[in-house]
Amino acid sequence: MGESLSADEKIALLYENLQEVLKPEIIDDVIRRQNRPLIIYWARLLGTATTGRPHCGYFVPMLKIAHFLRAGCTVKLLLADIHGFLDNLKAPIELVKFRAEYYRFVITALLKSLNVPTDNLEFVLGSSYQLSKNYTMDLFRLSSVVTEHDSKKAGSEVVKQVSNPTLSGLLYPLMQALDEEHLGVDAQFGGVDQRKIFALAGEQLPKIGYKERAHLMNPMVPGLQGGKMSASDPDSKIDLLDTEEVVKRKLKKAPAAPREVDGNGIISFVEYVLLPASALRSGDKAKFVVEQKEGEPRVYQDIETLKNDYKEDILSPQSLKPAVTAALLALLAPIQADFQKSPKWQDLTLKAYPPAEVKKKDKKVKDKGSRHPGGAAAMAKAGADTQGDVQAQPDGSVKGPSKNAVSLGSGGVESAMEALEVGKDPV
C-alpha cells in the first residue's frame, strides 16, 4: 500500500486534518530523499479508568493511522502499560495484560471497518523493552539533563495533576521521549495536548546522543457535550459496543444549538469522523447524507458547506442528529459483528474492564435484649464474632476495637441495663 502514490501525495495524506507538524523537513527527507517508508509510532495508555473503555473518539486517531498506512508508512502502536501505571496509578497493574489484548481487538476491528489493511501495523507492549538494562540506563542519563521544572511542564497537559504528585509523573514525559529511540521511529503521532512532551523530546534527546524526530499532532475533538471527549463521562462519548437504542438516546440528548457551530460536538464528529471515514470506506470522495422530510436528501462532501448551511438554519439540529445516528450505526455495525463472533473478545471485555461491584447495604437488626426469644443466642454470637480483636486485662477489663460489644453486648448500654434489670423496682 502506498506504492502507487507519489511523494507529494503521500505527504499530503500524512498531513490531512492535522493541526500541527513539528520538523516536517525530517518527513520530507525520509520520503523524498531516502525514498523509504516513514516509521511512526502512536502510544495508547492502558491505565485509563476501569469505566473508560475505548469509545467512538478513537475513530479520530484511527482515521489518521489509516492515512499513515495508506501512505505506505510502518506504524508501531505502543500499548503503554508502564506509562499508564506511572500516570498516578490510574489502573491496577493486574488489568494491564487484559487491556493490552482488548486494545488489539478494538484497534484491529476499527481499521478493518475502515477497509484499511493492517499488514504494516505493529503492536508493541511497553514493558517488553522498557524494563531492559539499556532503556533503564538511558532513563538515568536523560533524567540527569532534564530539570524537574521542565519535566513537570512537559507533562502538565497529559499527566494527571494532583495536590501531592509522585515522582512517577516526572518519569512519564522522559519515557515517552525515549520511546522514539528505542522503537526506532522517524516520527511520533499524538494529540495536540502532547505538544509539550514532543517539544521536550526534540530538545533533550540530542543531549544524550540521539537524533531529533518529527511530530504530527491531531486537534482535540469535542465530545458530544461540547467539551473534551472523556471515557469516564458516559454522556460525552459513545462506546463502540453501545446498542442502537443507546446510541440514539445519547445523540438525541447531545446539545446542538441551532446556528451555532463552534463547540458543537455533533458537527465536530461529522468533520473529524464521519466524512473522512466515508472516504476511506468507499475509496472515493467523502459523503455525508442528510434525509429531508420533503424533497431530495442533502449530500455534503465537505464540512464547510455543512457548517454554512447550519449557520443559515438551512440544516437544523432535528435533521442533523438522525443523519449522524444513521452514519455512526453503519460505522459501528462491522465492529459489533466482529465482537459478537468472538467469544474470546467477549470474555476479555469482562476481564479488562470488570463491572463495578455494587455494595449491598447491611441490614441493621435491632437488638431486643436477651429476654427476647433468641436474644441470648444472638448476643452470644455477637460476642463470639468480636472475641478476636479484644484482649482481657489482668483487672478483668477488656481492650480492643470491639470492647464495648464484649463488655456491654451489641445493643450497647441500654441493652446491658435491660438484661441486668437495672432500674426496675424489686418484686
Short mmCIF file of C-alpha atoms in Angstrom, two decimals:
data_model
loop_
_atom_site.label_atom_id
_atom_site.label_comp_id
_atom_site.label_asym_id
_atom_site.label_seq_id
_atom_site.Cartn_x
_atom_site.Cartn_y
_atom_site.Cartn_z
CA MET A 1 0.00 0.00 0.00
CA GLY A 2 1.30 3.47 -0.87
CA GLU A 3 3.46 2.26 -3.79
CA SER A 4 1.14 3.87 -6.32
CA LEU A 5 1.28 7.28 -4.60
CA SER A 6 3.82 9.97 -5.48
CA ALA A 7 5.93 11.60 -2.75
CA ASP A 8 3.68 14.69 -2.84
CA GLU A 9 0.54 12.55 -2.50
CA LYS A 10 2.00 10.61 0.43
CA ILE A 11 2.94 13.78 2.30
CA ALA A 12 -0.46 15.37 1.60
CA LEU A 13 -2.17 12.27 3.03
CA LEU A 14 0.08 12.33 6.10
CA TYR A 15 -0.79 15.95 6.87
CA GLU A 16 -4.53 15.78 6.13
CA ASN A 17 -6.66 17.09 9.04
CA LEU A 18 -3.63 17.55 11.32
CA GLN A 19 -3.42 20.65 13.49
CA GLU A 20 0.37 20.93 13.58
CA VAL A 21 3.59 19.25 12.41
CA LEU A 22 6.96 19.77 14.09
CA LYS A 23 10.10 19.29 12.00
CA PRO A 24 8.37 18.46 8.66
CA GLU A 25 11.80 18.50 6.99
CA ILE A 26 12.53 15.13 8.66
CA ILE A 27 9.47 13.62 6.95
CA ASP A 28 10.44 15.20 3.61
CA ASP A 29 13.93 13.73 3.89
CA VAL A 30 12.68 10.18 4.56
CA ILE A 31 10.04 10.17 1.81
CA ARG A 32 11.73 12.26 -0.90
CA ARG A 33 15.49 11.73 -0.47
CA GLN A 34 15.76 8.34 1.29
CA ASN A 35 12.71 7.04 -0.60
CA ARG A 36 11.68 4.61 2.14
CA PRO A 37 8.58 4.12 4.29
CA LEU A 38 8.22 6.56 7.19
CA ILE A 39 8.16 4.79 10.59
CA ILE A 40 5.65 6.36 13.01
CA TYR A 41 4.55 5.42 16.49
CA TRP A 42 1.43 6.22 18.49
CA ALA A 43 1.13 5.45 22.20
CA ARG A 44 -2.09 4.26 23.77
CA LEU A 45 -2.18 4.22 27.56
CA LEU A 46 -3.65 1.20 29.28
CA GLY A 47 -4.05 2.99 32.57
CA THR A 48 -7.39 4.64 31.96
CA ALA A 49 -10.17 4.34 34.49
CA THR A 50 -11.97 1.00 34.67
CA THR A 51 -15.07 2.63 33.20
CA GLY A 52 -13.02 4.01 30.34
CA ARG A 53 -13.25 1.51 27.50
CA PRO A 54 -12.24 2.71 24.02
CA HIS A 55 -15.06 4.82 22.59
CA CYS A 56 -16.03 6.44 19.29
CA GLY A 57 -13.49 9.19 19.87
CA TYR A 58 -10.88 6.57 18.95
CA PHE A 59 -12.03 6.86 15.36
CA VAL A 60 -10.16 10.20 15.24
CA PRO A 61 -6.62 8.79 15.74
CA MET A 62 -7.55 5.58 13.89
CA LEU A 63 -8.53 7.59 10.81
CA LYS A 64 -5.15 9.29 10.91
CA ILE A 65 -3.37 5.96 11.37
CA ALA A 66 -5.38 4.71 8.39
CA HIS A 67 -3.96 7.62 6.37
CA PHE A 68 -0.44 6.69 7.51
CA LEU A 69 -0.94 3.09 6.40
CA ARG A 70 -2.44 4.19 3.08
CA ALA A 71 0.65 6.36 2.54
CA GLY A 72 2.85 3.28 2.93
CA CYS A 73 4.11 4.06 6.45
CA THR A 74 5.07 1.48 9.05
CA VAL A 75 3.03 2.22 12.18
CA LYS A 76 4.08 0.99 15.62
CA LEU A 77 1.28 1.15 18.12
CA LEU A 78 2.68 1.26 21.65
CA LEU A 79 0.46 -0.29 24.29
CA ALA A 80 1.97 1.78 27.07
CA ASP A 81 1.39 -0.35 30.14
CA ILE A 82 4.26 1.10 32.17
CA HIS A 83 3.29 4.67 31.23
CA GLY A 84 -0.29 4.04 32.33
CA PHE A 85 0.83 2.62 35.64
CA LEU A 86 3.06 5.67 36.27
CA ASP A 87 0.23 8.09 35.46
CA ASN A 88 -0.91 8.39 39.07
CA LEU A 89 -1.63 4.63 39.22
CA LYS A 90 -4.82 5.02 37.19
CA ALA A 91 -5.25 1.26 36.81
CA PRO A 92 -4.21 -1.83 38.77
CA ILE A 93 -1.22 -3.44 37.10
CA GLU A 94 -3.11 -6.75 37.09
CA LEU A 95 -5.54 -5.39 34.49
CA VAL A 96 -2.86 -4.22 32.09
CA LYS A 97 -2.30 -7.56 30.35
CA PHE A 98 -6.01 -7.95 29.63
CA ARG A 99 -6.32 -4.37 28.40
CA ALA A 100 -3.41 -4.80 26.02
CA GLU A 101 -5.22 -7.71 24.36
CA TYR A 102 -8.52 -5.81 24.40
CA TYR A 103 -6.91 -2.89 22.56
CA ARG A 104 -5.56 -5.25 19.92
CA PHE A 105 -9.07 -6.49 19.21
CA VAL A 106 -10.60 -2.99 19.18
CA ILE A 107 -7.97 -1.28 17.02
CA THR A 108 -7.84 -4.13 14.51
CA ALA A 109 -11.65 -4.08 14.24
CA LEU A 110 -11.69 -0.28 13.87
CA LEU A 111 -9.20 -0.32 11.00
CA LYS A 112 -10.96 -3.27 9.39
CA SER A 113 -14.24 -1.31 9.46
CA LEU A 114 -12.45 1.46 7.52
CA ASN A 115 -11.24 -1.01 4.85
CA VAL A 116 -7.60 -0.45 5.81
CA PRO A 117 -5.16 -3.41 5.72
CA THR A 118 -3.09 -3.80 8.88
CA ASP A 119 -0.06 -5.58 7.37
CA ASN A 120 2.23 -2.67 8.28
CA LEU A 121 0.76 -2.18 11.76
CA GLU A 122 2.82 -3.49 14.67
CA PHE A 123 1.64 -3.72 18.29
CA VAL A 124 4.36 -3.27 20.93
CA LEU A 125 3.86 -3.70 24.68
CA GLY A 126 5.87 -1.09 26.57
CA SER A 127 7.10 -3.49 29.25
CA SER A 128 8.66 -5.67 26.53
CA TYR A 129 11.60 -3.22 26.29
CA GLN A 130 11.11 -0.50 28.93
CA LEU A 131 12.42 -2.81 31.68
CA SER A 132 15.65 -3.61 29.82
CA LYS A 133 19.13 -2.63 31.01
CA ASN A 134 19.74 -0.26 28.08
CA TYR A 135 16.42 1.54 28.47
CA THR A 136 16.90 1.93 32.21
CA MET A 137 20.39 3.38 31.71
CA ASP A 138 19.05 5.80 29.09
CA LEU A 139 16.33 6.89 31.52
CA PHE A 140 19.02 7.65 34.12
CA ARG A 141 21.04 9.58 31.52
CA LEU A 142 18.05 11.62 30.37
CA SER A 143 17.00 12.38 33.96
CA SER A 144 20.47 13.85 34.53
CA VAL A 145 19.94 16.56 31.88
CA VAL A 146 16.20 17.33 32.27
CA THR A 147 15.19 19.55 35.17
CA GLU A 148 12.24 18.84 37.46
CA HIS A 149 10.60 22.05 36.19
CA ASP A 150 10.89 21.06 32.53
CA SER A 151 9.60 17.53 33.07
CA LYS A 152 6.62 18.73 35.11
CA LYS A 153 5.82 21.38 32.49
CA ALA A 154 6.05 18.83 29.66
CA GLY A 155 3.55 16.50 31.30
CA SER A 156 1.13 19.16 32.53
CA GLU A 157 -1.45 18.50 29.79
CA VAL A 158 -1.48 14.71 29.93
CA VAL A 159 -0.23 13.55 33.34
CA LYS A 160 -2.96 13.71 35.96
CA GLN A 161 -2.32 16.73 38.19
CA VAL A 162 -2.82 16.19 41.92
CA SER A 163 -2.05 18.26 45.01
CA ASN A 164 0.75 15.97 46.16
CA PRO A 165 2.27 14.46 42.98
CA THR A 166 4.57 11.45 42.98
CA LEU A 167 7.91 11.19 41.19
CA SER A 168 6.38 8.79 38.67
CA GLY A 169 4.67 11.71 36.93
CA LEU A 170 8.10 13.22 36.19
CA LEU A 171 9.36 9.99 34.61
CA TYR A 172 6.37 9.75 32.26
CA PRO A 173 7.47 12.51 29.78
CA LEU A 174 11.06 11.23 29.77
CA MET A 175 9.93 7.71 28.89
CA GLN A 176 7.71 8.96 26.08
CA ALA A 177 10.70 10.78 24.64
CA LEU A 178 12.99 7.73 24.96
CA ASP A 179 10.41 5.53 23.24
CA GLU A 180 11.20 7.31 19.98
CA GLU A 181 14.77 5.99 20.08
CA HIS A 182 14.08 2.52 21.41
CA LEU A 183 11.25 1.91 18.93
CA GLY A 184 13.48 3.09 16.06
CA VAL A 185 10.97 5.55 14.56
CA ASP A 186 11.20 8.67 12.42
CA ALA A 187 8.15 10.40 13.90
CA GLN A 188 5.66 10.30 16.74
CA PHE A 189 1.92 10.92 16.39
CA GLY A 190 -0.44 12.19 19.07
CA GLY A 191 -2.94 14.84 20.08
CA VAL A 192 -2.02 18.50 20.29
CA ASP A 193 -2.31 18.15 24.08
CA GLN A 194 1.03 16.28 23.95
CA ARG A 195 2.89 19.13 22.26
CA LYS A 196 4.96 19.94 25.35
CA ILE A 197 6.19 16.34 25.61
CA PHE A 198 7.04 16.38 21.91
CA ALA A 199 8.98 19.63 22.39
CA LEU A 200 10.85 18.11 25.34
CA ALA A 201 11.84 15.10 23.23
CA GLY A 202 13.10 17.31 20.42
CA GLU A 203 15.18 19.45 22.78
CA GLN A 204 16.56 16.80 25.13
CA LEU A 205 17.23 13.62 23.13
CA PRO A 206 20.16 15.19 21.21
CA LYS A 207 21.79 15.97 24.58
CA ILE A 208 22.28 12.24 25.18
CA GLY A 209 23.36 11.50 21.63
CA TYR A 210 20.05 10.63 19.94
CA LYS A 211 18.54 12.26 16.86
CA GLU A 212 15.50 14.51 16.84
CA ARG A 213 12.23 13.17 15.43
CA ALA A 214 9.25 14.74 13.67
CA HIS A 215 5.92 15.08 15.49
CA LEU A 216 2.43 15.04 13.97
CA MET A 217 -0.50 16.34 16.03
CA ASN A 218 -4.23 15.83 15.75
CA PRO A 219 -6.63 18.52 17.01
CA MET A 220 -8.56 17.89 20.22
CA VAL A 221 -12.09 16.94 19.17
CA PRO A 222 -15.03 18.00 21.40
CA GLY A 223 -17.20 15.33 22.94
CA LEU A 224 -20.95 15.14 22.44
CA GLN A 225 -21.46 17.63 25.26
CA GLY A 226 -19.14 20.14 23.59
CA GLY A 227 -16.21 19.64 25.99
CA LYS A 228 -13.36 17.14 25.85
CA MET A 229 -14.46 13.63 24.90
CA SER A 230 -13.84 11.55 28.01
CA ALA A 231 -14.03 7.82 28.63
CA SER A 232 -15.05 8.45 32.24
CA ASP A 233 -18.01 10.71 31.32
CA PRO A 234 -20.72 8.47 29.84
CA ASP A 235 -22.67 11.42 28.41
CA SER A 236 -19.68 12.79 26.45
CA LYS A 237 -18.93 9.65 24.45
CA ILE A 238 -20.45 6.64 22.73
CA ASP A 239 -18.96 3.24 23.41
CA LEU A 240 -18.02 1.17 20.37
CA LEU A 241 -20.26 -1.61 21.67
CA ASP A 242 -23.27 0.55 22.61
CA THR A 243 -26.59 -0.77 21.31
CA GLU A 244 -28.62 1.06 18.68
CA GLU A 245 -31.05 2.29 21.35
CA VAL A 246 -28.23 3.69 23.49
CA VAL A 247 -26.58 5.41 20.51
CA LYS A 248 -29.88 7.06 19.54
CA ARG A 249 -30.52 8.18 23.13
CA LYS A 250 -27.05 9.71 23.61
CA LEU A 251 -27.14 11.59 20.31
CA LYS A 252 -30.66 12.82 20.99
CA LYS A 253 -29.53 14.21 24.37
CA ALA A 254 -26.40 15.85 22.96
CA PRO A 255 -26.65 19.68 22.86
CA ALA A 256 -26.71 21.19 19.37
CA ALA A 257 -27.99 24.75 19.42
CA PRO A 258 -29.39 25.99 16.09
CA ARG A 259 -26.97 28.11 14.02
CA GLU A 260 -24.09 27.55 16.49
CA VAL A 261 -21.07 25.77 15.00
CA ASP A 262 -18.27 26.49 17.48
CA GLY A 263 -18.07 23.89 20.24
CA ASN A 264 -20.80 21.84 18.57
CA GLY A 265 -19.82 18.24 19.30
CA ILE A 266 -22.21 16.81 16.69
CA ILE A 267 -20.71 18.86 13.86
CA SER A 268 -17.17 18.09 15.06
CA PHE A 269 -18.00 14.39 14.87
CA VAL A 270 -19.12 14.79 11.26
CA GLU A 271 -15.95 16.75 10.44
CA TYR A 272 -13.36 14.51 12.09
CA VAL A 273 -15.00 11.08 11.89
CA LEU A 274 -17.95 10.60 9.56
CA LEU A 275 -16.73 12.49 6.49
CA PRO A 276 -13.17 11.09 6.40
CA ALA A 277 -14.45 7.61 7.32
CA SER A 278 -16.86 7.63 4.38
CA ALA A 279 -13.98 8.41 2.01
CA LEU A 280 -11.86 5.54 3.36
CA ARG A 281 -14.71 3.03 3.32
CA SER A 282 -15.82 3.86 -0.21
CA GLY A 283 -12.41 4.54 -1.68
CA ASP A 284 -13.94 7.63 -3.23
CA LYS A 285 -14.86 11.17 -2.17
CA ALA A 286 -16.23 11.90 1.32
CA LYS A 287 -20.02 11.95 1.57
CA PHE A 288 -22.47 12.68 4.38
CA VAL A 289 -26.19 12.31 3.62
CA VAL A 290 -28.97 14.16 5.46
CA GLU A 291 -32.50 12.96 4.72
CA GLN A 292 -35.21 15.61 4.38
CA LYS A 293 -38.89 15.35 5.31
CA GLU A 294 -39.67 16.80 1.92
CA GLY A 295 -37.61 16.71 -1.25
CA GLU A 296 -34.28 15.15 -2.08
CA PRO A 297 -31.71 14.40 0.64
CA ARG A 298 -28.86 16.84 1.14
CA VAL A 299 -25.43 15.38 0.31
CA TYR A 300 -22.37 17.05 1.83
CA GLN A 301 -18.87 16.35 0.55
CA ASP A 302 -17.06 18.95 2.63
CA ILE A 303 -17.52 20.30 6.16
CA GLU A 304 -17.55 24.00 5.21
CA THR A 305 -20.73 23.64 3.17
CA LEU A 306 -22.39 21.80 6.04
CA LYS A 307 -21.29 24.45 8.56
CA ASN A 308 -22.58 27.27 6.36
CA ASP A 309 -25.96 25.56 5.97
CA TYR A 310 -26.13 25.04 9.73
CA LYS A 311 -25.33 28.71 10.41
CA GLU A 312 -28.04 29.76 7.97
CA ASP A 313 -30.50 27.31 9.60
CA ILE A 314 -30.89 25.50 6.28
CA LEU A 315 -29.67 22.46 8.18
CA SER A 316 -31.39 22.10 11.55
CA PRO A 317 -30.42 20.00 14.61
CA GLN A 318 -33.58 17.95 14.04
CA SER A 319 -32.30 16.92 10.60
CA LEU A 320 -28.61 16.63 11.54
CA LYS A 321 -28.91 14.28 14.52
CA PRO A 322 -30.78 11.45 12.74
CA ALA A 323 -28.25 11.63 9.88
CA VAL A 324 -25.33 11.38 12.31
CA THR A 325 -27.05 8.49 14.09
CA ALA A 326 -27.55 6.54 10.84
CA ALA A 327 -23.97 7.13 9.68
CA LEU A 328 -22.48 6.16 13.05
CA LEU A 329 -24.55 2.98 13.34
CA ALA A 330 -23.34 1.95 9.88
CA LEU A 331 -19.76 2.55 11.04
CA LEU A 332 -20.23 0.55 14.24
CA ALA A 333 -22.03 -2.39 12.63
CA PRO A 334 -18.94 -4.34 11.40
CA ILE A 335 -17.12 -3.76 14.71
CA GLN A 336 -20.03 -5.09 16.73
CA ALA A 337 -20.43 -8.01 14.34
CA ASP A 338 -16.79 -8.98 14.96
CA PHE A 339 -17.40 -8.72 18.71
CA GLN A 340 -20.45 -10.99 18.53
CA LYS A 341 -18.48 -13.61 16.57
CA SER A 342 -15.57 -13.64 19.03
CA PRO A 343 -16.12 -15.40 22.40
CA LYS A 344 -12.51 -14.54 23.27
CA TRP A 345 -13.13 -10.81 22.80
CA GLN A 346 -16.33 -11.04 24.85
CA ASP A 347 -14.55 -12.83 27.69
CA LEU A 348 -11.66 -10.37 27.53
CA THR A 349 -14.05 -7.43 27.90
CA LEU A 350 -15.13 -8.61 31.35
CA LYS A 351 -11.54 -9.23 32.42
CA ALA A 352 -10.13 -5.94 31.12
CA TYR A 353 -13.00 -3.74 32.27
CA PRO A 354 -14.76 -5.59 35.10
CA PRO A 355 -18.10 -4.08 36.10
CA ALA A 356 -18.04 -2.09 39.31
CA GLU A 357 -19.15 -4.04 42.35
CA VAL A 358 -22.44 -2.90 43.82
CA LYS A 359 -22.08 -2.72 47.57
CA LYS A 360 -25.08 -4.11 49.39
CA LYS A 361 -26.25 -2.17 52.38
CA ASP A 362 -26.10 -4.27 55.53
CA LYS A 363 -29.48 -4.60 57.14
CA LYS A 364 -29.37 -3.32 60.69
CA VAL A 365 -31.00 -5.72 63.10
CA LYS A 366 -32.43 -4.18 66.23
CA ASP A 367 -31.19 -5.84 69.39
CA LYS A 368 -34.11 -6.52 71.71
CA GLY A 369 -32.07 -7.92 74.58
CA SER A 370 -31.55 -11.38 75.92
CA ARG A 371 -35.16 -11.81 77.14
CA HIS A 372 -36.49 -11.62 73.60
CA PRO A 373 -36.87 -15.08 72.01
CA GLY A 374 -33.49 -15.92 70.54
CA GLY A 375 -31.91 -12.81 72.07
CA ALA A 376 -29.47 -14.66 74.27
CA ALA A 377 -28.20 -16.70 71.34
CA ALA A 378 -27.78 -13.56 69.22
CA MET A 379 -25.82 -11.86 71.96
CA ALA A 380 -23.64 -14.93 72.35
CA LYS A 381 -22.95 -14.92 68.60
CA ALA A 382 -22.10 -11.21 68.66
CA GLY A 383 -19.69 -11.87 71.46
CA ALA A 384 -18.10 -14.75 69.56
CA ASP A 385 -17.73 -12.59 66.41
CA THR A 386 -15.81 -9.91 68.27
CA GLN A 387 -13.63 -12.00 70.53
CA GLY A 388 -10.75 -11.98 68.09
CA ASP A 389 -9.96 -8.25 68.30
CA VAL A 390 -10.09 -7.74 72.08
CA GLN A 391 -7.78 -8.76 74.91
CA ALA A 392 -8.60 -9.44 78.54
CA GLN A 393 -6.60 -7.38 81.03
CA PRO A 394 -5.37 -8.53 84.49
CA ASP A 395 -8.03 -6.40 86.19
CA GLY A 396 -10.80 -8.20 84.29
CA SER A 397 -11.46 -5.39 81.79
CA VAL A 398 -11.06 -5.78 78.04
CA LYS A 399 -9.33 -3.63 75.44
CA GLY A 400 -9.68 -3.57 71.67
CA PRO A 401 -11.91 -2.22 68.86
CA SER A 402 -14.93 -4.30 69.96
CA LYS A 403 -14.54 -3.89 73.71
CA ASN A 404 -17.97 -2.26 74.03
CA ALA A 405 -19.69 -5.18 72.28
CA VAL A 406 -17.90 -7.66 74.52
CA SER A 407 -18.39 -5.69 77.71
CA LEU A 408 -21.94 -4.48 77.15
CA GLY A 409 -23.32 -6.61 74.33
CA SER A 410 -24.05 -5.49 70.80
CA GLY A 411 -27.03 -3.43 71.94
CA GLY A 412 -24.89 -1.01 73.98
CA VAL A 413 -25.53 0.35 77.45
CA GLU A 414 -29.33 0.29 77.21
CA SER A 415 -29.50 -3.41 76.32
CA ALA A 416 -26.99 -4.26 79.01
CA MET A 417 -29.04 -2.41 81.64
CA GLU A 418 -32.20 -4.13 80.46
CA ALA A 419 -30.57 -7.53 80.64
CA LEU A 420 -29.42 -6.87 84.20
CA GLU A 421 -32.84 -5.40 85.13
CA VAL A 422 -31.12 -2.25 86.36
CA GLY A 423 -33.54 0.49 87.38
CA LYS A 424 -36.53 -1.82 87.89
CA ASP A 425 -38.41 -1.92 91.20
CA PRO A 426 -37.79 -5.08 93.25
CA VAL A 427 -40.66 -7.51 93.40
#
